[in-house]
PDB file of C-alpha atoms in Angstrom:
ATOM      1  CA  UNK A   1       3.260  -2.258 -25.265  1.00  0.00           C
ATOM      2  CA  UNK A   2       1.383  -2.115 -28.539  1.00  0.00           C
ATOM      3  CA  UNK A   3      -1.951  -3.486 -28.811  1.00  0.00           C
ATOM      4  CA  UNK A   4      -4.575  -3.224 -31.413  1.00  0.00           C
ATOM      5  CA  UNK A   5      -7.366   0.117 -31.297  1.00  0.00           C
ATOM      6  CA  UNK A   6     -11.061  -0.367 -32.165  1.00  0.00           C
ATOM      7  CA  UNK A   7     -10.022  -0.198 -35.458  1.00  0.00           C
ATOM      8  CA  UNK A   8      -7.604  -3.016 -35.221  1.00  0.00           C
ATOM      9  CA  UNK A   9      -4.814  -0.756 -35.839  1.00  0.00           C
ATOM     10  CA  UNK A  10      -1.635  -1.268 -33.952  1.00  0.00           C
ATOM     11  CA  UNK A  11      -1.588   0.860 -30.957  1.00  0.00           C
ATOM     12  CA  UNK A  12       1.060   1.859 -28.531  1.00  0.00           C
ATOM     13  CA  UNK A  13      -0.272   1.711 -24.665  1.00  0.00           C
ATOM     14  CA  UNK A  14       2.751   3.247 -22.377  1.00  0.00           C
ATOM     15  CA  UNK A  15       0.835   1.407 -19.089  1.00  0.00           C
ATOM     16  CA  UNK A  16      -2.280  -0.462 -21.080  1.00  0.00           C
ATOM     17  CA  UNK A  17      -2.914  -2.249 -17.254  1.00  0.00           C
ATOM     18  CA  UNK A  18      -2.857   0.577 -15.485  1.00  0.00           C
ATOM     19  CA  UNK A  19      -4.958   2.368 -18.131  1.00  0.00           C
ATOM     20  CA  UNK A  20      -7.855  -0.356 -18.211  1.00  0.00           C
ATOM     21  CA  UNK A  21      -7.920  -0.370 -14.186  1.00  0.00           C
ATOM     22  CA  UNK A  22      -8.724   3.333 -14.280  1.00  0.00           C
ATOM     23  CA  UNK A  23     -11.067   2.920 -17.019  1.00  0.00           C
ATOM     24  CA  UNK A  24     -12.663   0.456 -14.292  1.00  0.00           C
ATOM     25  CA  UNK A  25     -12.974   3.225 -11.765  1.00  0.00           C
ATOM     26  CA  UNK A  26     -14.568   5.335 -13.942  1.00  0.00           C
ATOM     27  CA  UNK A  27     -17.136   2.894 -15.046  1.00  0.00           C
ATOM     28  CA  UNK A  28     -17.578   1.641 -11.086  1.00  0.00           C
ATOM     29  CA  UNK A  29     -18.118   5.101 -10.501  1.00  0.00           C
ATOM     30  CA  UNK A  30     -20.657   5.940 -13.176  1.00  0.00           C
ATOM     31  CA  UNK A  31     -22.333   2.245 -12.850  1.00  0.00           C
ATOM     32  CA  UNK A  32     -21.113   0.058 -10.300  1.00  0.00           C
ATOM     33  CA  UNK A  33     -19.397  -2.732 -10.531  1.00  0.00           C
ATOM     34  CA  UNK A  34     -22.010  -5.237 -11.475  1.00  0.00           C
ATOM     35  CA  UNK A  35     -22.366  -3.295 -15.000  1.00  0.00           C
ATOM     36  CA  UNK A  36     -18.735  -3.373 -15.573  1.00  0.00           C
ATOM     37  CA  UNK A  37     -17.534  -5.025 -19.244  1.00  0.00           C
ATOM     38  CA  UNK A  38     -14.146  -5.926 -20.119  1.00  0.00           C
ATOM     39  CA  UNK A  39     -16.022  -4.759 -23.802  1.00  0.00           C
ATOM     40  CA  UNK A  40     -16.483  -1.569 -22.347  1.00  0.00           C
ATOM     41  CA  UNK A  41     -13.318  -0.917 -20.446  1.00  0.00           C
ATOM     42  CA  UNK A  42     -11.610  -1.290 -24.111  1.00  0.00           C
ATOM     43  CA  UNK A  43     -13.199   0.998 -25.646  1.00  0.00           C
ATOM     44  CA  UNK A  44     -12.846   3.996 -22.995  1.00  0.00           C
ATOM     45  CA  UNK A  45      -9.441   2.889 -23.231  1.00  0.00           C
ATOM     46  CA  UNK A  46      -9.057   3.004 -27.038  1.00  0.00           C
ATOM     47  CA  UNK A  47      -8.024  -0.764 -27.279  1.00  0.00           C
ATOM     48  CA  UNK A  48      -9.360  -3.535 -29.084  1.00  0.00           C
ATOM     49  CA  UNK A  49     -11.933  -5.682 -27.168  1.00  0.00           C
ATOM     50  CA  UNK A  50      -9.462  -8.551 -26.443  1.00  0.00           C
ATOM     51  CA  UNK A  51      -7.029  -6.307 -25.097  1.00  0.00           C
ATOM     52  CA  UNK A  52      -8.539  -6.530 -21.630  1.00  0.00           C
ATOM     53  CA  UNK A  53      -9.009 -10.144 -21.563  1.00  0.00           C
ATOM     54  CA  UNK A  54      -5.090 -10.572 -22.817  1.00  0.00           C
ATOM     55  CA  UNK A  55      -4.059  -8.942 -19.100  1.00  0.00           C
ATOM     56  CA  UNK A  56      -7.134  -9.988 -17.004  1.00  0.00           C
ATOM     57  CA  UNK A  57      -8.410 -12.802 -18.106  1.00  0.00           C
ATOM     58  CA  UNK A  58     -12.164 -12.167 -17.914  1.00  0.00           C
ATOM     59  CA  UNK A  59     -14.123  -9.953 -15.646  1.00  0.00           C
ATOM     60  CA  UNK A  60     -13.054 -11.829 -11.908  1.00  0.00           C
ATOM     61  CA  UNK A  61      -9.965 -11.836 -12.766  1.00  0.00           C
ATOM     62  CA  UNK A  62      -9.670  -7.721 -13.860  1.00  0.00           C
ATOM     63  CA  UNK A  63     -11.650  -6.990 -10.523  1.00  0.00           C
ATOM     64  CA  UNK A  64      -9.737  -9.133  -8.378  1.00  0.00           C
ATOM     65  CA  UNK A  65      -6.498  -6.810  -9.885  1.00  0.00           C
ATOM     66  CA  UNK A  66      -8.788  -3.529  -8.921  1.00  0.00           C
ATOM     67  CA  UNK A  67      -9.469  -4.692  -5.363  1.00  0.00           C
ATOM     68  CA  UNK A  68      -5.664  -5.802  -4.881  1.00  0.00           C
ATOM     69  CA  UNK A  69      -5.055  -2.537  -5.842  1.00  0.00           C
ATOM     70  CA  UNK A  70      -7.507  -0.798  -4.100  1.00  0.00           C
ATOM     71  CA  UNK A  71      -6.219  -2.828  -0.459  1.00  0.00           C
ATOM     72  CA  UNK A  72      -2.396  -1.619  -1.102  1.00  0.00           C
ATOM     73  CA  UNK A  73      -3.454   1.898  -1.461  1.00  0.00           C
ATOM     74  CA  UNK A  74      -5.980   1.295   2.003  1.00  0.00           C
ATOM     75  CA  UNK A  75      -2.559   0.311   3.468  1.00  0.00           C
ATOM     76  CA  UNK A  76      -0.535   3.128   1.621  1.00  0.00           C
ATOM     77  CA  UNK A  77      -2.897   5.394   2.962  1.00  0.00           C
ATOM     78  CA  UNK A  78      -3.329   4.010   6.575  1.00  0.00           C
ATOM     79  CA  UNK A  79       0.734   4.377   6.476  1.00  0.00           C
ATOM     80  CA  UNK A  80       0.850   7.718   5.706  1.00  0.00           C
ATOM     81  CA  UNK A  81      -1.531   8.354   8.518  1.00  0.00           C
ATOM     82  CA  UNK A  82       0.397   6.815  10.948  1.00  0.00           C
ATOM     83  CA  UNK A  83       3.651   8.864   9.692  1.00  0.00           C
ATOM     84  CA  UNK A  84       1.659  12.119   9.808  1.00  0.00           C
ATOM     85  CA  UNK A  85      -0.473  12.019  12.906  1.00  0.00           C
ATOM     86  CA  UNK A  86       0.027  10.682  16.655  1.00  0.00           C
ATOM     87  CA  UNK A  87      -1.017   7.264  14.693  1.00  0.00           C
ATOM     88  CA  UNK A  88      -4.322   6.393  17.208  1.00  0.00           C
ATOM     89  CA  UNK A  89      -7.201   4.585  16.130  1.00  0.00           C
ATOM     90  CA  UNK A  90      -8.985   7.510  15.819  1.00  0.00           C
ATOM     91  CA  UNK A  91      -6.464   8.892  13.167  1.00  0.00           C
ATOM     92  CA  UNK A  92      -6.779   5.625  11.347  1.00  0.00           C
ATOM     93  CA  UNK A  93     -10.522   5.587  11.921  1.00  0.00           C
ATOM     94  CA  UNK A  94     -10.799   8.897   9.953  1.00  0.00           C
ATOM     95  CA  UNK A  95      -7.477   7.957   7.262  1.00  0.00           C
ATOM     96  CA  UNK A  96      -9.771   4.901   6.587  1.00  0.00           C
ATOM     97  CA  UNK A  97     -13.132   6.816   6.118  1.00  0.00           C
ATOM     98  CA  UNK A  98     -11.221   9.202   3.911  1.00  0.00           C
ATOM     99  CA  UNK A  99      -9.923   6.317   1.858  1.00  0.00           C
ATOM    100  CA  UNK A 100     -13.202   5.215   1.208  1.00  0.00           C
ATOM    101  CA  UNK A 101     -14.658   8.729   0.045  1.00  0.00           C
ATOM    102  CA  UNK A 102     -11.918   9.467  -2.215  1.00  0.00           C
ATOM    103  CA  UNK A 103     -11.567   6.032  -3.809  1.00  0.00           C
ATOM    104  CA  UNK A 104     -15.613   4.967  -3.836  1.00  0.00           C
ATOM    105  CA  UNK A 105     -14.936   2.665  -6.817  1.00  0.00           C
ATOM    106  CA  UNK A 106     -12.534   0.686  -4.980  1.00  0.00           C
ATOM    107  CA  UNK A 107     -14.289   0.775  -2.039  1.00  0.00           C
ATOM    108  CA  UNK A 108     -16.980  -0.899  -3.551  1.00  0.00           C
ATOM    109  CA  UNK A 109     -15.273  -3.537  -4.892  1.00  0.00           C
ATOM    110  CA  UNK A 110     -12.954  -4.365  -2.570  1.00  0.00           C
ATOM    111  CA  UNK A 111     -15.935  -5.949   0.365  1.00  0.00           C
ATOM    112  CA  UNK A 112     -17.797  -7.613  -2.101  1.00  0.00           C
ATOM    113  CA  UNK A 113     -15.658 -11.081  -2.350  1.00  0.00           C
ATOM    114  CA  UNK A 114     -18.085 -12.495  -5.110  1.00  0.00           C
ATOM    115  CA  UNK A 115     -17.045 -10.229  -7.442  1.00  0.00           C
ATOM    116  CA  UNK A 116     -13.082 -11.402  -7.631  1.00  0.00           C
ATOM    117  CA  UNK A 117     -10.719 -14.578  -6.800  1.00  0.00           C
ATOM    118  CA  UNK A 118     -10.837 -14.555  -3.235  1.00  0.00           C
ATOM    119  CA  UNK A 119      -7.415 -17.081  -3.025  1.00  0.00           C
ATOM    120  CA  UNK A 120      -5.704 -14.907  -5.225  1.00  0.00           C
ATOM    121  CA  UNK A 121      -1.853 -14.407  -4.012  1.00  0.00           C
ATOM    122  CA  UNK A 122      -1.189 -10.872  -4.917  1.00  0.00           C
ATOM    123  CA  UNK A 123      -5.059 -10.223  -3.597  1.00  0.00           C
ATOM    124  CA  UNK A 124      -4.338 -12.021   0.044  1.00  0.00           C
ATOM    125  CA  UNK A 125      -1.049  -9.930   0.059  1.00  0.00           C
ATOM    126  CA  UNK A 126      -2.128  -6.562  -0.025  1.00  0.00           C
ATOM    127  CA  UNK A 127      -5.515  -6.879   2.530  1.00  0.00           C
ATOM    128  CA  UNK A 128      -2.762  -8.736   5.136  1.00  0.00           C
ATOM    129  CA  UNK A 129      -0.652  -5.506   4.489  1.00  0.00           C
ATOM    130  CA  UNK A 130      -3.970  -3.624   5.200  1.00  0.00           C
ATOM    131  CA  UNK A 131      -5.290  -5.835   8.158  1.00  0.00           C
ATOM    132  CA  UNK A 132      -1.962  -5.247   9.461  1.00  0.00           C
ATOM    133  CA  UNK A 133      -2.112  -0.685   9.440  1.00  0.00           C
ATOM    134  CA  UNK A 134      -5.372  -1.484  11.922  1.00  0.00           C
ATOM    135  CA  UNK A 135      -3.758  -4.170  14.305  1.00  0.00           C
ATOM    136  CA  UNK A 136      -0.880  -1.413  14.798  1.00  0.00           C
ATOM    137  CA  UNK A 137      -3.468   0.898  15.575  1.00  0.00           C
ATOM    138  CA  UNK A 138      -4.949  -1.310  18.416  1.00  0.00           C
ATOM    139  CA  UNK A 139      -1.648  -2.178  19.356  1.00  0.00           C
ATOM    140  CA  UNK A 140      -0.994   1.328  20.149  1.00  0.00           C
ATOM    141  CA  UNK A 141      -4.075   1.613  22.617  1.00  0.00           C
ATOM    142  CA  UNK A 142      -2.624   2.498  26.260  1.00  0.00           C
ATOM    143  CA  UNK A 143      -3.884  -0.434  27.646  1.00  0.00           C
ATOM    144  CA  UNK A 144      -3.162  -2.609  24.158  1.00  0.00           C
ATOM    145  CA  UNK A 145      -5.384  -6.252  24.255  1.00  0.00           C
ATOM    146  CA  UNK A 146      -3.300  -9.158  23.325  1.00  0.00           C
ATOM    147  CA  UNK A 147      -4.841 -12.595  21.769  1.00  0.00           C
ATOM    148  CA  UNK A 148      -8.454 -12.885  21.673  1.00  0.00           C
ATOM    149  CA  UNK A 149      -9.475  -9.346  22.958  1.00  0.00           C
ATOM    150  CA  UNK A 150      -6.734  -7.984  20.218  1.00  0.00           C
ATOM    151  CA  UNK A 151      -8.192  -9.510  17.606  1.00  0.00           C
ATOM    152  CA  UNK A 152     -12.220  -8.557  18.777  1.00  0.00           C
ATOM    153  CA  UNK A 153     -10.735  -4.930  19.188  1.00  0.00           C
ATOM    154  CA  UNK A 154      -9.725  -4.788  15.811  1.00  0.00           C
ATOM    155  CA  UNK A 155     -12.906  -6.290  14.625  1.00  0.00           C
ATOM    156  CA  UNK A 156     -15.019  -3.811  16.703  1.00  0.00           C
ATOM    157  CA  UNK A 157     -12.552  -0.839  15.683  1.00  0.00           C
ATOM    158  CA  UNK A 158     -12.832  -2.023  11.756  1.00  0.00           C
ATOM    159  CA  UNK A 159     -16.639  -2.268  11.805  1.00  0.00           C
ATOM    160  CA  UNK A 160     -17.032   0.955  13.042  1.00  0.00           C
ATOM    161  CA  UNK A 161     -15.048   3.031  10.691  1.00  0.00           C
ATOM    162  CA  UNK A 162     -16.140   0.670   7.780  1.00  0.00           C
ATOM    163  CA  UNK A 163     -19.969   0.814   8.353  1.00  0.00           C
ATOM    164  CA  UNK A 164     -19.967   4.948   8.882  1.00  0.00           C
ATOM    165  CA  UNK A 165     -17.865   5.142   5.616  1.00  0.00           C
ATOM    166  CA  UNK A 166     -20.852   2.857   3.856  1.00  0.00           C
ATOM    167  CA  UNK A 167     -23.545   4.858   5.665  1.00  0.00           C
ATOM    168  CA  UNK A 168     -21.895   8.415   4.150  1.00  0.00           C
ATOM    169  CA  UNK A 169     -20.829   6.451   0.606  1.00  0.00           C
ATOM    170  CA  UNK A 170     -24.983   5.336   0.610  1.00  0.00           C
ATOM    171  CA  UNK A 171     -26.167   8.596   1.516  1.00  0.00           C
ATOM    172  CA  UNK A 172     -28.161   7.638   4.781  1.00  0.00           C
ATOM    173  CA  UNK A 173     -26.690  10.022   6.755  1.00  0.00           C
ATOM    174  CA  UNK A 174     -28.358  13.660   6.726  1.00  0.00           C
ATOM    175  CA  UNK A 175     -26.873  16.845   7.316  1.00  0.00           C
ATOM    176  CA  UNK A 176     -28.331  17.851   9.828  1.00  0.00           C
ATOM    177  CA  UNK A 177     -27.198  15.000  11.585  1.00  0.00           C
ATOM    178  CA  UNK A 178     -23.302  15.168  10.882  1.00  0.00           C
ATOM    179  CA  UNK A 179     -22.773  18.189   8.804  1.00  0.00           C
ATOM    180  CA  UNK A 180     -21.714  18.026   4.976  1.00  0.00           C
ATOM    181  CA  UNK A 181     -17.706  17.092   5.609  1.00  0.00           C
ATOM    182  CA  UNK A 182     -17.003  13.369   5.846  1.00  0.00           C
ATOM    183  CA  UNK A 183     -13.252  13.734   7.612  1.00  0.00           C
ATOM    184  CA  UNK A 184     -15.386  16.472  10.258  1.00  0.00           C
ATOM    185  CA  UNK A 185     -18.185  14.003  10.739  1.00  0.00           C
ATOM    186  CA  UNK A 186     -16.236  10.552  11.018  1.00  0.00           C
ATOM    187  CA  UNK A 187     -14.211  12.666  13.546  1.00  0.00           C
ATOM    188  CA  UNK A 188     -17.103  13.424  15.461  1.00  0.00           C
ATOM    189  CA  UNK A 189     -18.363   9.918  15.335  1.00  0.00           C
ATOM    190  CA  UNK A 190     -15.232   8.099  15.773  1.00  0.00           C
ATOM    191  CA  UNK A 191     -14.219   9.795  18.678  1.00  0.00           C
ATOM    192  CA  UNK A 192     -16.789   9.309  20.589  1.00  0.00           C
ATOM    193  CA  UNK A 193     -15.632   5.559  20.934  1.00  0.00           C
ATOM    194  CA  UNK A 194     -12.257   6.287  20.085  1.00  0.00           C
ATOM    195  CA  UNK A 195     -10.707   9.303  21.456  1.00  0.00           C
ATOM    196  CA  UNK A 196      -8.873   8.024  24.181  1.00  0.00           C
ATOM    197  CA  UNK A 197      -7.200   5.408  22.006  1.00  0.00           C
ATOM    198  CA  UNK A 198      -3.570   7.142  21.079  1.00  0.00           C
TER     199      UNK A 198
END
């Protein structure tokens, strides 16, 4: 794709999306994402300044692209977990707090429905295929809920793992209290509620 630089020179981009959606994780890590310019994200990406608006439309609609992406690689990753462990909720638990420490920017972006088109397609796609990684999970319990208790199970199990990963992402947890490793300390945490689940 060629596209213009700063300059307004022509400018070859092999991936220009995919470049100005890691730009965005960079500047949601440095920032967060309420600082985040399309203005900006062209020139870490060496474009001109229209360049973003050209595949995003504005700011929602660039974001809303960065949390669809951000809930198909939650799912990728809750997959992988389930391929490469026994697949319990504790597994997942962990998967999912890993997820969130290794992909912060995303994470922060991705509960925070002001910040995008919440009835995007693509968007409502990719957190089904994410919602759907954790209902396997408590589907998998030896005594597995069906109906209402299935779907409080998997509200219970997704607050859990979510609201440790914010507490380590904000910093409120201390050492001494869980160590320095997040995958050892949601471990110990998890399990405590969900060892027996696999």
């Amino acid at each position: 794709m060629t596209e213009e630089d700063a300059a307004g020179r022509p400018y070859h981009h092999g991936n220009l999306r995919r470049a100005l959606l890691a730009a965005a994780a960079t500047a949601i890590e440095e920032s967060g994402p309420a600082a985040l310019s399309l203005r900006d994200l062209a020139r870490r990406a060496g474009v001109s300044h229209a360049a973003p608006a050209h595949h995003f439309g504005d700011k929602a609609g660039l974001l809303t692209a960065f949390a669809t992406e951000g809930y198909q690689m939650l799912a990728d990753t809750l997959a992988r977990v389930r391929r490469e462990t026994d697949g319990s909720l504790l597994e997942l638990g962990v998967g999912y707090v890993m997820f969130a420490v290794r992909h912060r920017a995303h994470f922060e972006v991705m509960f925070r429905p002001e910040l995008f088109h919440r009835d995007d397609a693509g968007l409502a796609a990719a957190q089904q295929r994410a919602r759907a990684a954790l209902r396997a999970g408590v589907a998998g319990l030896p005594a597995a809920p069906a109906g209402e208790e299935a779907a409080q199970t998997e509200l219970a199990a997704w607050s859990i793992v979510h609201g440790f990963a914010t507490l380590w992402l904000g910093g409120v947890l201390r050492p001494d209290q869980v160590g320095d490793d997040p995958e050892t300390a949601a471990r110990l945490v998890i399990s405590r509620l969900f060892a027996k689940s696999g």
